[in-house]
XYZ file of C-alpha atoms in Angstrom:
197
model
C -0.122 -17.113 9.025
C -1.988 -14.457 7.046
C -1.548 -10.728 7.643
C -4.579 -8.615 8.417
C -5.872 -6.550 5.491
C -7.033 -2.936 5.769
C -10.532 -3.055 7.123
C -13.329 -0.599 7.964
C -16.137 -0.941 10.443
C -19.608 -0.073 9.154
C -22.588 -0.355 11.496
C -20.668 -2.833 13.629
C -19.880 -5.068 10.647
C -16.366 -5.635 9.392
C -15.996 -4.771 5.703
C -13.020 -4.744 3.362
C -12.145 -1.576 1.462
C -11.938 -2.108 -2.264
C -9.045 -0.566 -4.154
C -9.624 -0.384 -7.899
C -6.813 -1.763 -10.062
C -4.756 0.784 -11.993
C -6.512 1.610 -15.265
C -3.937 3.957 -16.774
C -1.210 2.847 -19.141
C 2.475 3.694 -18.865
C 2.030 6.387 -21.510
C -0.821 7.949 -19.512
C 1.388 8.068 -16.429
C 4.355 9.761 -18.088
C 5.146 13.173 -16.639
C 3.500 16.032 -18.536
C 2.426 13.816 -21.417
C 6.044 13.375 -22.528
C 7.446 9.964 -23.405
C 7.811 7.815 -20.273
C 11.306 7.120 -18.889
C 12.142 3.584 -20.060
C 14.816 1.401 -18.465
C 16.054 -2.178 -18.485
C 17.296 -3.410 -15.107
C 20.442 -5.528 -15.004
C 22.373 -7.279 -12.262
C 24.968 -4.850 -10.876
C 27.430 -7.722 -10.406
C 27.329 -9.520 -13.766
C 25.303 -7.217 -16.054
C 22.712 -9.839 -17.058
C 19.310 -8.254 -17.907
C 16.713 -9.007 -15.219
C 13.806 -7.279 -17.013
C 12.848 -6.121 -20.462
C 12.214 -2.423 -21.146
C 9.963 -0.927 -18.444
C 8.307 2.524 -18.328
C 8.462 4.470 -15.078
C 5.262 5.283 -13.201
C 5.141 8.379 -10.955
C 4.407 6.259 -7.856
C 3.729 2.681 -6.788
C 0.003 2.027 -7.391
C -2.279 0.790 -4.635
C -2.515 -2.989 -4.579
C -5.645 -4.221 -6.395
C -8.399 -5.636 -4.220
C -8.327 -9.433 -4.225
C -10.596 -11.720 -2.188
C -7.937 -14.409 -1.713
C -10.092 -16.242 0.852
C -12.712 -16.881 -1.888
C -10.260 -18.047 -4.570
C -10.826 -21.572 -5.891
C -7.081 -22.243 -6.024
C -4.367 -20.606 -3.951
C -2.071 -18.327 -5.863
C -0.805 -14.791 -6.077
C -3.012 -11.715 -6.088
C -3.184 -9.534 -9.203
C 0.084 -7.626 -9.621
C 0.373 -4.193 -8.023
C 2.398 -2.778 -10.935
C 1.052 -3.206 -14.487
C 3.156 -5.267 -16.874
C 5.707 -3.172 -18.730
C 6.048 -0.641 -15.908
C 8.070 0.045 -12.766
C 7.903 2.463 -9.836
C 10.223 3.493 -7.023
C 9.262 2.505 -3.440
C 9.868 5.493 -1.167
C 9.124 3.696 2.114
C 11.129 0.991 3.939
C 10.365 -2.474 2.580
C 11.331 -5.987 3.671
C 13.670 -7.173 6.408
C 14.589 -6.352 9.038
C 11.286 -6.108 10.872
C 11.559 -4.309 14.218
C 9.165 -3.573 17.081
C 7.120 -0.454 16.332
C 6.213 2.237 18.848
C 2.651 2.369 17.513
C 0.614 -0.225 15.554
C 0.294 0.282 11.824
C 1.102 -1.363 8.506
C 4.276 -3.448 8.658
C 5.265 -2.098 5.207
C 3.549 -0.443 2.219
C 0.400 -2.170 0.934
C 0.479 -4.656 3.809
C -1.603 -5.101 6.910
C -0.345 -5.331 10.452
C 2.060 -7.957 11.752
C 3.117 -8.806 15.298
C 5.919 -10.815 16.856
C 5.388 -13.824 19.178
C 4.897 -11.451 22.135
C 2.116 -9.577 20.334
C 4.204 -6.445 19.733
C 3.528 -4.660 16.431
C 6.306 -4.824 13.839
C 7.413 -2.383 11.152
C 9.916 -2.683 8.306
C 13.332 -1.057 8.603
C 14.324 -2.435 5.209
C 15.807 -0.376 2.406
C 14.100 2.508 0.642
C 14.333 3.063 -3.103
C 13.484 -0.469 -4.275
C 12.375 -0.713 -7.907
C 8.903 -2.300 -7.834
C 7.969 -4.329 -10.918
C 5.385 -6.871 -11.979
C 6.931 -10.267 -11.075
C 5.883 -11.587 -14.488
C 8.259 -9.038 -16.120
C 11.340 -10.547 -14.424
C 13.802 -12.679 -16.379
C 16.031 -15.508 -15.172
C 15.535 -15.076 -11.422
C 15.522 -18.085 -9.105
C 13.574 -18.133 -5.838
C 15.532 -18.805 -2.666
C 12.973 -18.925 0.133
C 14.054 -16.685 2.969
C 10.516 -16.497 4.367
C 8.066 -18.945 2.734
C 4.338 -18.819 3.373
C 1.430 -21.147 2.590
C 1.571 -20.751 -1.200
C 4.281 -18.239 -2.058
C 7.024 -16.010 -0.724
C 6.911 -13.103 1.706
C 9.335 -10.176 2.037
C 9.637 -10.691 5.791
C 12.951 -12.577 5.574
C 14.665 -10.233 3.138
C 15.862 -10.719 -0.420
C 14.832 -14.039 -1.917
C 15.581 -13.778 -5.643
C 18.896 -14.890 -7.143
C 20.418 -13.760 -10.440
C 21.950 -16.491 -12.639
C 25.363 -15.469 -11.243
C 24.174 -16.331 -7.714
C 23.839 -12.756 -6.414
C 20.766 -11.857 -4.372
C 19.097 -9.038 -6.308
C 15.411 -8.793 -5.353
C 12.577 -9.595 -2.974
C 9.497 -11.422 -4.247
C 6.143 -11.078 -2.487
C 3.824 -13.758 -3.903
C 1.779 -15.355 -1.117
C -1.964 -15.509 -1.790
C -2.956 -12.966 0.884
C -0.252 -10.394 0.067
C 0.295 -7.911 -2.771
C 1.980 -9.538 -5.790
C 5.190 -7.525 -6.236
C 8.866 -7.897 -7.074
C 11.214 -5.397 -5.423
C 14.553 -5.104 -7.228
C 17.196 -3.899 -4.774
C 18.536 -0.487 -5.797
C 21.904 -1.558 -4.348
C 22.079 -4.754 -6.414
C 20.699 -3.758 -9.827
C 21.278 -0.862 -12.191
C 19.176 0.740 -14.892
C 20.371 0.887 -18.500
C 18.735 2.381 -21.555
C 17.219 -0.249 -23.853
C 18.987 -0.762 -27.153
C 17.092 0.676 -30.111
C 15.637 -1.927 -32.509
C 17.802 -2.690 -35.557
């Protein structure tokens, strides 16, 4: 089942808002023009690197517009975070999903979602996830906690295993959702990259 995307009404017609993809580079996004903070993320349990060196963005970008319903082949949307970068998610993300008092997005960059009784849901998942481009991840194995038609959703919680078997991240890769990998701040740690020899 596909989530509803943000939509506007214009003269009685339903239209989709277009969000432009991020055009700035990691260097452009560094605070005050200084060199960007660069980190490698490793499994907190075994220390295996899960990413290469990534530069920190000041915030998670808006998800790029993607007309998934017009795509010739199902697959993920364009990535929210540019390759080589990461950002910190300040809002709750992933499971558990609980009944909300008022309708709204179930989690950042997502549409609305309801339970079987039609009640709106909202994430009460962790804050502080490290959001990266899924293509920048290394050695992770998908364990479907909440599969969808052609990818994974964050609705069932963490679904990415390190080589040591520890759950470390949540992949969002279904065609109608933002393409993101959320490394759990409780299960990974940042280290400085080693300088080249």
